[in-house]
Amino acid sequence: MLNRLIFSVLALLILFIPAAGDWTILIYAAADNGSEAVQIHNLNLAETVGSDTEMNILIQIDRWDGVSDPEAHWPDDQSNGNWTGARRYYVTKDDLNDTINSTLLQDLGEIDMADPEVFTDFLTWGASYYSAEHYVLFAVGYGYGWIGAFQDRGDPVNFPDGHYMELDEIASSLKAFKNFTGKNLDILFFDTCLMMNYEVLYTLSPYVDYIIGSEELATDENDMGTDKFLNQLKHDKSILPEVLVKNIVSVKPSAFNTLSGINSEHIPEVNRIFNDFIRELSCNDLTYQTDIIQGIGNNKVERFGHFPNRFADLLHFTKLAKGISGPGSRLDSLGADLIEAIETAVIANTTVEAIKPEAHGISFYFPLKIVVDGIFIDYSQEKEKYNQLSFSKENLWNRYLPDHRDDDSDPLCPRESGGISLKIYPNPVKLSGRVMIEGLRLNDNLKIFNISGDAVIDMKVTRIEFPYILDLNGFSSGVYILQAERKGDSAVYKFCIIR
């Protein structure tokens, strides 16, 4: 009886007496889904480190009832009394075992962890009772890139398949935290799958100094890195956040085949060059039926996630796409600038090279344009949601994606009157029988007339080459006229063939 009274008094002291420290660690554990067993284990790992006077560790964990999806193959964790609903704990040190021994602060009952108001309440509650110089947020639970995070399956009536907190909702909660504390989160660790999306980084970077996460799906989820992170911090409270990010990425918890950390202050520069690159890319790929999608998109670029692998590595895509206009072109130059900006923003990156050799730290939404079993994969509903993102409203990428562009009036590629400028060589054309043309774009109409005025070639440019090569073997010696047409503009050039 006395022990129980002492425990209750301690819990009240912890809950109602504000405490200050160097670091406050907030763990938002959305476990009302099939990740419940993993997240209970993760809490037990955090207990092997525990809080101290300079580092307060708080967790809000919502458990699964195990019956909201009876056909699921996920195990229902029944440890620790198999309580359901959500609880807040002050994490205290304990040897590794299957029992939660941390101090219970609040029993919240059944809540929706995908509700941004619930998320905001946890963040501001943690900051109000455990103010600190530095704040770290562990975001734990199923993640799906820009689609969202913190899946909750606790309301099968309204959400039979569960639902996610959407990206802009996550941003609104982090903004509320910043307004409440007057400062950014120092570190946001997405201890889950697929959250190192460029869309995510762009949207959240105004509220977070450093972000850690994976481009790929998590694998061995018994080692999610929480205890490794906390141990490093516990032994050096004066460590700089950037050094802490680099250290945790370098030891790469086994749950992740890829793990990276970014410095958010560099995202605006990445974004400026990214939009210039996409605009220039649209000028060189006006039909979308080109090597960009059919080659780079479907076969070459490093991809992540469940089939059909919606996400691709941004740096690898840039490396492959920048050369389509040839070396020294503006696209090539912008691509080199974008690669440099990405490498500056990504301050730490590690990957299992045998599995994901071209994972460079940031992915982005680049859906496959393919047919599977005779059925074209339809992204129409998904793209409607993508277009509603603040990222999409403020940037150009979604206007370049399939079915988002009008080839006859492309708004991304500026057109100037008299804008056709070609270079034709060799002139005269001799033994090789081939003529090289620089400056052509997709959808340009190309005609070649002989001296009698007969059109010997009448075609549309349907592929990207630099230079564009025409085989004129079989054509007689003489003078020829080349006429190029592009959306109302035209240009005429003369060349000779000598046999």
Short mmCIF file of C-alpha atoms in Angstrom, two decimals:
data_model
loop_
_atom_site.label_atom_id
_atom_site.label_comp_id
_atom_site.label_asym_id
_atom_site.label_seq_id
_atom_site.Cartn_x
_atom_site.Cartn_y
_atom_site.Cartn_z
CA MET A 1 0.00 0.00 0.00
CA LEU A 2 2.82 2.37 0.94
CA ASN A 3 4.71 1.62 -2.26
CA ARG A 4 1.64 2.34 -4.34
CA LEU A 5 1.14 5.67 -2.55
CA ILE A 6 4.77 6.65 -3.12
CA PHE A 7 4.43 5.75 -6.82
CA SER A 8 1.30 7.90 -7.16
CA VAL A 9 2.94 10.89 -5.49
CA LEU A 10 6.00 10.62 -7.74
CA ALA A 11 3.80 10.48 -10.84
CA LEU A 12 1.94 13.61 -9.74
CA LEU A 13 5.20 15.43 -9.08
CA ILE A 14 6.54 14.54 -12.49
CA LEU A 15 3.31 15.50 -14.21
CA PHE A 16 2.51 18.78 -12.50
CA ILE A 17 5.86 20.30 -11.62
CA PRO A 18 7.51 21.74 -14.74
CA ALA A 19 11.06 20.46 -15.22
CA ALA A 20 13.84 22.03 -17.23
CA GLY A 21 16.76 20.27 -18.87
CA ASP A 22 19.23 20.53 -21.69
CA TRP A 23 17.28 18.08 -23.86
CA THR A 24 13.66 16.97 -24.08
CA ILE A 25 13.05 13.85 -26.14
CA LEU A 26 9.48 13.45 -27.42
CA ILE A 27 8.50 10.03 -28.78
CA TYR A 28 5.21 9.98 -30.67
CA ALA A 29 4.52 6.26 -31.08
CA ALA A 30 1.51 5.52 -33.28
CA ALA A 31 1.18 1.80 -32.53
CA ASP A 32 -2.55 1.37 -33.10
CA ASN A 33 -1.67 -0.87 -36.03
CA GLY A 34 0.48 -3.89 -36.84
CA SER A 35 3.65 -2.23 -35.55
CA GLU A 36 2.48 -2.53 -31.93
CA ALA A 37 4.90 -5.30 -30.90
CA VAL A 38 7.84 -3.48 -32.46
CA GLN A 39 6.98 -0.24 -30.69
CA ILE A 40 6.56 -1.90 -27.27
CA HIS A 41 10.06 -3.32 -27.80
CA ASN A 42 11.30 0.10 -28.86
CA LEU A 43 9.99 1.58 -25.60
CA ASN A 44 11.80 -1.13 -23.66
CA LEU A 45 15.00 -0.22 -25.53
CA ALA A 46 14.52 3.44 -24.57
CA GLU A 47 14.24 2.31 -20.96
CA THR A 48 17.76 0.85 -21.12
CA VAL A 49 18.93 4.48 -21.33
CA GLY A 50 16.26 6.34 -19.36
CA SER A 51 15.87 9.97 -18.39
CA ASP A 52 18.14 11.98 -16.12
CA THR A 53 18.28 15.55 -14.81
CA GLU A 54 19.55 16.89 -18.15
CA MET A 55 17.55 14.70 -20.53
CA ASN A 56 13.81 14.12 -20.14
CA ILE A 57 12.33 11.34 -22.29
CA LEU A 58 8.57 11.35 -22.83
CA ILE A 59 6.52 8.94 -24.90
CA GLN A 60 2.91 8.87 -26.01
CA ILE A 61 2.04 5.39 -27.26
CA ASP A 62 -1.31 4.22 -28.60
CA ARG A 63 -1.84 0.45 -28.70
CA TRP A 64 -3.73 -1.80 -31.10
CA ASP A 65 -6.77 -3.79 -30.03
CA GLY A 66 -5.80 -6.55 -32.44
CA VAL A 67 -9.32 -6.95 -33.81
CA SER A 68 -9.80 -3.94 -36.08
CA ASP A 69 -8.39 -5.95 -38.98
CA PRO A 70 -9.10 -9.64 -38.26
CA GLU A 71 -7.65 -10.76 -41.60
CA ALA A 72 -4.29 -9.07 -41.02
CA HIS A 73 -1.25 -11.26 -40.56
CA TRP A 74 0.22 -8.87 -38.01
CA PRO A 75 0.66 -10.14 -34.45
CA ASP A 76 -1.29 -8.58 -31.61
CA ASP A 77 1.11 -7.84 -28.76
CA GLN A 78 -0.52 -8.92 -25.49
CA SER A 79 2.27 -7.96 -23.10
CA ASN A 80 2.07 -5.53 -20.17
CA GLY A 81 -1.56 -6.35 -19.38
CA ASN A 82 -2.64 -5.93 -23.01
CA TRP A 83 -4.11 -2.51 -22.27
CA THR A 84 -5.57 -0.62 -25.20
CA GLY A 85 -5.85 3.09 -25.82
CA ALA A 86 -3.04 5.62 -25.39
CA ARG A 87 -0.72 6.41 -22.50
CA ARG A 88 1.97 8.93 -21.67
CA TYR A 89 5.08 7.76 -19.85
CA TYR A 90 8.12 9.43 -18.37
CA VAL A 91 10.81 7.01 -19.52
CA THR A 92 12.99 5.79 -16.67
CA LYS A 93 16.04 3.55 -16.74
CA ASP A 94 15.50 -0.19 -16.60
CA ASP A 95 17.27 -3.34 -17.75
CA LEU A 96 16.13 -4.70 -21.10
CA ASN A 97 13.07 -6.91 -20.65
CA ASP A 98 9.52 -7.19 -21.95
CA THR A 99 7.96 -5.14 -19.16
CA ILE A 100 7.28 -1.40 -19.28
CA ASN A 101 8.54 0.00 -15.96
CA SER A 102 8.54 3.71 -16.80
CA THR A 103 6.40 6.15 -14.83
CA LEU A 104 2.84 6.35 -16.14
CA LEU A 105 1.82 9.99 -16.38
CA GLN A 106 -1.55 9.87 -18.12
CA ASP A 107 -3.98 7.29 -19.45
CA LEU A 108 -5.64 9.02 -22.42
CA GLY A 109 -8.04 6.24 -23.41
CA GLU A 110 -8.79 5.58 -27.07
CA ILE A 111 -7.52 8.42 -29.26
CA ASP A 112 -6.73 8.88 -32.93
CA MET A 113 -2.95 9.31 -33.33
CA ALA A 114 -3.51 10.39 -36.96
CA ASP A 115 -5.41 13.44 -35.71
CA PRO A 116 -3.17 16.54 -35.92
CA GLU A 117 -4.85 18.03 -32.83
CA VAL A 118 -3.74 14.99 -30.83
CA PHE A 119 -0.22 15.39 -32.20
CA THR A 120 -0.13 19.11 -31.42
CA ASP A 121 -1.39 18.50 -27.89
CA PHE A 122 1.42 16.03 -27.20
CA LEU A 123 4.10 18.36 -28.54
CA THR A 124 2.97 21.43 -26.61
CA TRP A 125 2.29 19.40 -23.44
CA GLY A 126 5.81 18.01 -23.56
CA ALA A 127 7.33 21.44 -24.06
CA SER A 128 5.24 23.04 -21.31
CA TYR A 129 6.16 20.53 -18.59
CA TYR A 130 9.67 19.71 -19.80
CA SER A 131 11.08 22.89 -21.31
CA ALA A 132 14.58 22.53 -22.69
CA GLU A 133 17.29 24.14 -24.70
CA HIS A 134 17.04 21.37 -27.30
CA TYR A 135 14.08 19.31 -28.51
CA VAL A 136 14.13 16.02 -30.39
CA LEU A 137 11.07 14.31 -31.84
CA PHE A 138 10.98 10.62 -32.67
CA ALA A 139 8.13 10.07 -35.15
CA VAL A 140 7.36 6.36 -34.90
CA GLY A 141 4.71 4.35 -36.75
CA TYR A 142 3.92 3.51 -40.34
CA GLY A 143 5.12 6.18 -42.76
CA TYR A 144 4.37 6.58 -46.46
CA GLY A 145 6.27 9.60 -47.72
CA TRP A 146 4.16 12.59 -48.76
CA ILE A 147 1.01 10.47 -48.33
CA GLY A 148 1.44 10.73 -44.57
CA ALA A 149 2.55 9.09 -41.33
CA PHE A 150 1.25 7.83 -37.97
CA GLN A 151 -1.26 5.33 -39.36
CA ASP A 152 -4.12 4.67 -36.94
CA ARG A 153 -6.40 1.63 -37.25
CA GLY A 154 -8.47 2.28 -34.15
CA ASP A 155 -11.63 3.37 -35.96
CA PRO A 156 -12.58 0.58 -38.40
CA VAL A 157 -16.07 2.03 -38.92
CA ASN A 158 -14.91 5.33 -40.40
CA PHE A 159 -11.51 4.12 -41.62
CA PRO A 160 -11.74 0.40 -42.51
CA ASP A 161 -8.15 0.39 -43.78
CA GLY A 162 -6.84 2.84 -41.22
CA HIS A 163 -5.72 6.35 -42.11
CA TYR A 164 -2.64 8.56 -42.00
CA MET A 165 -1.97 12.04 -40.73
CA GLU A 166 -1.43 14.01 -43.94
CA LEU A 167 1.80 15.86 -44.65
CA ASP A 168 0.36 19.37 -44.37
CA GLU A 169 -1.31 18.36 -41.10
CA ILE A 170 2.05 17.23 -39.71
CA ALA A 171 3.46 20.60 -40.75
CA SER A 172 0.65 22.46 -38.98
CA SER A 173 1.45 20.65 -35.71
CA LEU A 174 5.18 21.39 -36.00
CA LYS A 175 4.34 25.02 -36.73
CA ALA A 176 2.19 25.10 -33.58
CA PHE A 177 5.12 23.71 -31.59
CA LYS A 178 7.41 26.39 -33.01
CA ASN A 179 4.90 29.11 -32.13
CA PHE A 180 4.55 27.68 -28.61
CA THR A 181 8.27 27.35 -27.84
CA GLY A 182 9.64 30.11 -30.05
CA LYS A 183 12.11 27.71 -31.62
CA ASN A 184 12.41 24.89 -34.12
CA LEU A 185 12.75 21.26 -33.22
CA ASP A 186 16.46 20.56 -33.22
CA ILE A 187 16.06 17.07 -34.70
CA LEU A 188 13.14 15.14 -36.18
CA PHE A 189 13.92 11.43 -36.46
CA PHE A 190 11.43 9.59 -38.69
CA ASP A 191 11.88 6.16 -37.13
CA THR A 192 9.78 4.58 -39.86
CA CYS A 193 9.58 3.94 -43.62
CA LEU A 194 9.91 6.15 -46.70
CA MET A 195 9.88 9.60 -45.06
CA MET A 196 12.99 11.13 -46.65
CA ASN A 197 10.80 12.39 -49.49
CA TYR A 198 11.76 15.76 -50.90
CA GLU A 199 8.10 16.75 -50.57
CA VAL A 200 8.30 15.98 -46.83
CA LEU A 201 11.60 17.80 -46.33
CA TYR A 202 10.41 20.90 -48.18
CA THR A 203 7.17 21.07 -46.19
CA LEU A 204 8.65 20.47 -42.72
CA SER A 205 12.01 22.24 -43.03
CA PRO A 206 10.73 25.65 -41.78
CA TYR A 207 10.03 24.05 -38.38
CA VAL A 208 12.94 21.59 -37.96
CA ASP A 209 16.70 22.17 -38.06
CA TYR A 210 17.73 18.58 -38.91
CA ILE A 211 15.75 15.62 -40.21
CA ILE A 212 16.79 11.94 -40.10
CA GLY A 213 15.00 9.16 -41.95
CA SER A 214 15.05 6.52 -44.64
CA GLU A 215 14.24 6.64 -48.33
CA GLU A 216 13.34 2.94 -48.19
CA LEU A 217 11.10 0.57 -46.24
CA ALA A 218 12.24 -0.47 -42.77
CA THR A 219 13.38 -4.08 -42.45
CA ASP A 220 14.71 -5.53 -39.17
CA GLU A 221 12.48 -3.44 -36.97
CA ASN A 222 13.96 -4.75 -33.70
CA ASP A 223 16.77 -2.22 -34.13
CA MET A 224 15.21 1.16 -34.93
CA GLY A 225 18.02 3.18 -33.43
CA THR A 226 16.20 4.85 -30.53
CA ASP A 227 18.53 3.44 -27.85
CA LYS A 228 21.64 4.17 -29.97
CA PHE A 229 20.57 7.80 -30.34
CA LEU A 230 19.71 8.23 -26.65
CA ASN A 231 22.94 6.58 -25.51
CA GLN A 232 25.06 8.96 -27.57
CA LEU A 233 23.19 11.92 -26.17
CA LYS A 234 23.27 10.65 -22.58
CA HIS A 235 27.05 10.40 -22.63
CA ASP A 236 27.58 13.85 -24.17
CA LYS A 237 24.86 16.42 -23.47
CA SER A 238 26.99 19.17 -25.04
CA ILE A 239 27.07 17.45 -28.43
CA LEU A 240 26.00 19.65 -31.34
CA PRO A 241 22.77 18.51 -33.06
CA GLU A 242 24.56 18.23 -36.42
CA VAL A 243 27.24 15.96 -34.94
CA LEU A 244 24.56 13.85 -33.28
CA VAL A 245 22.77 13.46 -36.62
CA LYS A 246 25.99 12.43 -38.38
CA ASN A 247 26.84 9.94 -35.63
CA ILE A 248 23.48 8.15 -35.65
CA VAL A 249 23.45 7.92 -39.44
CA SER A 250 26.98 6.52 -39.45
CA VAL A 251 26.04 3.63 -37.11
CA LYS A 252 22.90 2.94 -39.21
CA PRO A 253 20.41 0.89 -37.18
CA SER A 254 19.75 -2.45 -38.87
CA ALA A 255 16.07 -1.56 -39.41
CA PHE A 256 17.13 0.60 -42.35
CA ASN A 257 18.80 -0.29 -45.65
CA THR A 258 19.16 3.46 -46.19
CA LEU A 259 19.43 6.24 -43.63
CA SER A 260 20.27 9.90 -44.14
CA GLY A 261 20.28 13.22 -42.34
CA ILE A 262 19.69 16.66 -43.82
CA ASN A 263 20.34 20.22 -42.71
CA SER A 264 17.08 22.05 -43.35
CA GLU A 265 18.68 25.44 -43.91
CA HIS A 266 19.90 24.24 -47.32
CA ILE A 267 16.47 23.11 -48.59
CA PRO A 268 15.47 26.55 -50.00
CA GLU A 269 18.55 26.54 -52.25
CA VAL A 270 17.83 22.99 -53.37
CA ASN A 271 14.28 24.06 -54.14
CA ARG A 272 15.30 27.10 -56.19
CA ILE A 273 17.56 25.02 -58.44
CA PHE A 274 15.10 22.11 -58.52
CA ASN A 275 12.38 24.29 -60.06
CA ASP A 276 14.81 25.78 -62.60
CA PHE A 277 15.88 22.27 -63.53
CA ILE A 278 12.30 21.02 -63.95
CA ARG A 279 11.39 24.04 -66.08
CA GLU A 280 14.39 23.45 -68.32
CA LEU A 281 13.66 19.72 -68.43
CA SER A 282 10.16 20.48 -69.71
CA CYS A 283 11.70 22.44 -72.58
CA ASN A 284 13.66 19.35 -73.61
CA ASP A 285 10.95 16.75 -73.06
CA LEU A 286 7.68 18.12 -74.36
CA THR A 287 5.72 14.91 -74.93
CA TYR A 288 6.70 12.80 -71.96
CA GLN A 289 6.92 9.80 -74.33
CA THR A 290 10.70 9.80 -74.23
CA ASP A 291 13.73 8.29 -72.60
CA ILE A 292 12.97 10.37 -69.51
CA ILE A 293 9.98 8.24 -68.54
CA GLN A 294 10.35 5.04 -70.51
CA GLY A 295 14.05 4.72 -69.80
CA ILE A 296 15.08 6.72 -66.76
CA GLY A 297 11.68 6.52 -65.09
CA ASN A 298 10.89 2.86 -65.50
CA ASN A 299 14.21 1.09 -65.77
CA LYS A 300 17.19 3.10 -64.61
CA VAL A 301 16.54 5.32 -61.61
CA GLU A 302 16.85 3.96 -58.05
CA ARG A 303 13.39 3.33 -56.62
CA PHE A 304 11.93 2.76 -53.16
CA GLY A 305 8.81 1.41 -51.49
CA HIS A 306 6.23 -1.23 -52.18
CA PHE A 307 5.44 -2.04 -55.82
CA PRO A 308 4.77 -0.02 -57.91
CA ASN A 309 7.60 1.92 -56.20
CA ARG A 310 6.27 5.46 -56.28
CA PHE A 311 9.46 7.05 -55.02
CA ALA A 312 12.81 7.59 -56.75
CA ASP A 313 16.16 8.97 -55.63
CA LEU A 314 16.29 12.67 -56.51
CA LEU A 315 20.05 12.92 -57.05
CA HIS A 316 20.18 9.78 -59.18
CA PHE A 317 17.28 11.04 -61.31
CA THR A 318 19.05 14.36 -61.78
CA LYS A 319 22.28 12.62 -62.75
CA LEU A 320 20.46 10.58 -65.41
CA ALA A 321 18.21 13.37 -66.72
CA LYS A 322 20.66 16.25 -66.94
CA GLY A 323 22.47 14.83 -69.96
CA ILE A 324 19.55 14.51 -72.36
CA SER A 325 20.35 17.85 -73.99
CA GLY A 326 24.04 17.09 -74.25
CA PRO A 327 27.14 18.17 -72.35
CA GLY A 328 27.44 21.87 -71.71
CA SER A 329 23.73 22.54 -72.19
CA ARG A 330 21.78 24.65 -69.70
CA LEU A 331 19.99 21.52 -68.49
CA ASP A 332 23.34 19.82 -67.90
CA SER A 333 24.62 22.85 -65.98
CA LEU A 334 21.49 23.16 -63.84
CA GLY A 335 21.63 19.43 -63.13
CA ALA A 336 25.21 19.75 -61.88
CA ASP A 337 24.13 22.66 -59.64
CA LEU A 338 21.20 20.64 -58.29
CA ILE A 339 23.43 17.66 -57.50
CA GLU A 340 25.83 19.94 -55.62
CA ALA A 341 22.94 21.50 -53.66
CA ILE A 342 21.56 18.07 -52.70
CA GLU A 343 24.99 16.89 -51.57
CA THR A 344 25.30 20.02 -49.41
CA ALA A 345 21.88 19.51 -47.80
CA VAL A 346 22.50 15.81 -47.10
CA ILE A 347 25.04 16.00 -44.28
CA ALA A 348 25.10 12.23 -43.70
CA ASN A 349 24.02 9.26 -45.77
CA THR A 350 24.51 5.52 -45.60
CA THR A 351 23.09 2.70 -47.69
CA VAL A 352 23.49 -1.02 -48.18
CA GLU A 353 25.13 -0.72 -51.58
CA ALA A 354 24.30 -4.28 -52.61
CA ILE A 355 20.60 -3.41 -52.24
CA LYS A 356 20.30 0.34 -52.95
CA PRO A 357 23.59 1.51 -54.54
CA GLU A 358 22.12 4.81 -55.81
CA ALA A 359 20.41 5.94 -52.60
CA HIS A 360 21.81 9.42 -52.00
CA GLY A 361 19.59 10.57 -49.13
CA ILE A 362 16.50 12.23 -50.65
CA SER A 363 13.71 10.58 -52.65
CA PHE A 364 10.79 12.19 -54.46
CA TYR A 365 7.47 11.20 -55.99
CA PHE A 366 8.06 9.76 -59.46
CA PRO A 367 5.36 7.13 -60.19
CA LEU A 368 6.03 4.42 -62.73
CA LYS A 369 4.14 4.74 -65.98
CA ILE A 370 3.64 1.06 -66.76
CA VAL A 371 1.13 -1.64 -67.59
CA VAL A 372 0.91 -4.65 -65.25
CA ASP A 373 -0.98 -7.76 -66.33
CA GLY A 374 -2.57 -5.77 -69.12
CA ILE A 375 -3.81 -3.04 -66.76
CA PHE A 376 -2.38 0.48 -66.78
CA ILE A 377 -1.51 1.55 -63.24
CA ASP A 378 -3.88 4.41 -62.46
CA TYR A 379 -2.57 7.20 -60.25
CA SER A 380 -5.49 9.56 -60.88
CA GLN A 381 -6.88 9.52 -57.32
CA GLU A 382 -3.40 9.70 -55.85
CA LYS A 383 -2.40 12.56 -58.12
CA GLU A 384 -5.45 14.55 -57.09
CA LYS A 385 -4.20 14.40 -53.49
CA TYR A 386 -0.67 15.19 -54.64
CA ASN A 387 -1.88 18.31 -56.43
CA GLN A 388 -3.45 19.54 -53.19
CA LEU A 389 -0.17 19.48 -51.26
CA SER A 390 1.27 22.85 -50.40
CA PHE A 391 4.44 21.52 -52.03
CA SER A 392 2.62 21.03 -55.33
CA LYS A 393 0.96 24.42 -55.21
CA GLU A 394 4.31 26.13 -54.63
CA ASN A 395 6.51 24.10 -57.02
CA LEU A 396 6.58 22.78 -60.58
CA TRP A 397 7.16 19.04 -60.33
CA ASN A 398 3.50 17.97 -60.34
CA ARG A 399 2.99 19.94 -63.57
CA TYR A 400 5.67 17.81 -65.21
CA LEU A 401 4.26 14.45 -64.10
CA PRO A 402 2.24 12.29 -66.56
CA ASP A 403 -1.24 13.55 -67.41
CA HIS A 404 -0.55 16.93 -65.80
CA ARG A 405 0.68 18.68 -68.91
CA ASP A 406 -0.91 20.05 -72.05
CA ASP A 407 1.62 19.39 -74.82
CA ASP A 408 0.12 22.10 -77.01
CA SER A 409 0.52 24.90 -74.47
CA ASP A 410 3.24 23.96 -72.02
CA PRO A 411 3.31 26.66 -69.31
CA LEU A 412 6.66 25.53 -67.87
CA CYS A 413 8.71 26.16 -70.99
CA PRO A 414 8.87 29.82 -72.03
CA ARG A 415 8.60 30.44 -75.77
CA GLU A 416 10.10 33.43 -77.50
CA SER A 417 9.27 34.59 -80.99
CA GLY A 418 11.84 33.37 -83.48
CA GLY A 419 13.22 31.00 -80.87
CA ILE A 420 14.48 28.29 -83.25
CA SER A 421 18.25 28.28 -83.56
CA LEU A 422 19.90 25.22 -85.13
CA LYS A 423 23.43 24.22 -85.91
CA ILE A 424 23.89 21.82 -88.86
CA TYR A 425 27.13 19.98 -89.56
CA PRO A 426 29.10 18.78 -91.42
CA ASN A 427 28.19 21.05 -94.27
CA PRO A 428 28.67 19.83 -96.90
CA VAL A 429 27.70 16.27 -96.01
CA LYS A 430 30.21 13.86 -97.53
CA LEU A 431 31.03 10.16 -97.24
CA SER A 432 29.32 9.35 -93.95
CA GLY A 433 25.94 10.39 -95.30
CA ARG A 434 24.95 11.65 -91.84
CA VAL A 435 24.03 15.18 -90.85
CA MET A 436 24.11 16.37 -87.23
CA ILE A 437 21.57 18.92 -85.97
CA GLU A 438 21.85 20.73 -82.63
CA GLY A 439 18.99 22.72 -81.13
CA LEU A 440 16.01 20.51 -82.00
CA ARG A 441 13.36 19.84 -79.38
CA LEU A 442 10.72 17.17 -79.09
CA ASN A 443 7.62 17.79 -81.22
CA ASP A 444 9.55 20.00 -83.67
CA ASN A 445 8.40 19.42 -87.25
CA LEU A 446 11.28 18.82 -89.64
CA LYS A 447 11.15 18.94 -93.44
CA ILE A 448 13.93 18.63 -96.03
CA PHE A 449 13.37 19.77 -99.61
CA ASN A 450 15.50 19.05 -102.68
CA ILE A 451 16.42 21.73 -105.23
CA SER A 452 13.20 21.00 -107.12
CA GLY A 453 11.09 21.83 -104.05
CA ASP A 454 10.03 18.23 -103.34
CA ALA A 455 9.81 17.24 -99.66
CA VAL A 456 12.17 14.27 -99.30
CA ILE A 457 11.77 14.15 -95.49
CA ASP A 458 8.66 15.18 -93.50
CA MET A 459 8.73 14.12 -89.89
CA LYS A 460 8.18 15.08 -86.25
CA VAL A 461 11.01 14.84 -83.71
CA THR A 462 9.98 12.06 -81.32
CA ARG A 463 13.23 11.29 -79.54
CA ILE A 464 15.91 13.24 -77.73
CA GLU A 465 19.46 13.08 -79.09
CA PHE A 466 22.34 15.49 -78.81
CA PRO A 467 23.12 16.08 -81.55
CA TYR A 468 20.13 14.81 -83.52
CA ILE A 469 21.41 12.55 -86.32
CA LEU A 470 19.76 12.13 -89.72
CA ASP A 471 20.95 9.38 -92.06
CA LEU A 472 20.96 10.78 -95.62
CA ASN A 473 22.60 7.80 -97.33
CA GLY A 474 20.91 7.27 -100.66
CA PHE A 475 20.31 10.95 -101.22
CA SER A 476 21.82 12.42 -104.40
CA SER A 477 24.47 15.15 -104.43
CA GLY A 478 23.03 18.62 -104.50
CA VAL A 479 21.64 21.52 -102.49
CA TYR A 480 18.93 20.85 -99.88
CA ILE A 481 16.74 23.07 -97.71
CA LEU A 482 15.95 22.11 -94.10
CA GLN A 483 12.85 23.70 -92.55
CA ALA A 484 12.10 23.41 -88.81
CA GLU A 485 8.75 24.43 -87.26
CA ARG A 486 7.95 24.84 -83.57
CA LYS A 487 4.62 26.16 -82.28
CA GLY A 488 4.21 28.88 -84.86
CA ASP A 489 7.90 29.64 -85.30
CA SER A 490 9.94 28.40 -88.25
CA ALA A 491 13.54 28.52 -89.47
CA VAL A 492 15.14 27.58 -92.80
CA TYR A 493 18.71 26.33 -93.37
CA LYS A 494 20.65 25.34 -96.53
CA PHE A 495 23.13 22.48 -96.73
CA CYS A 496 24.83 20.42 -99.46
CA ILE A 497 25.49 16.74 -100.08
CA ILE A 498 28.64 15.83 -102.06
CA ARG A 499 29.19 12.26 -103.22
#
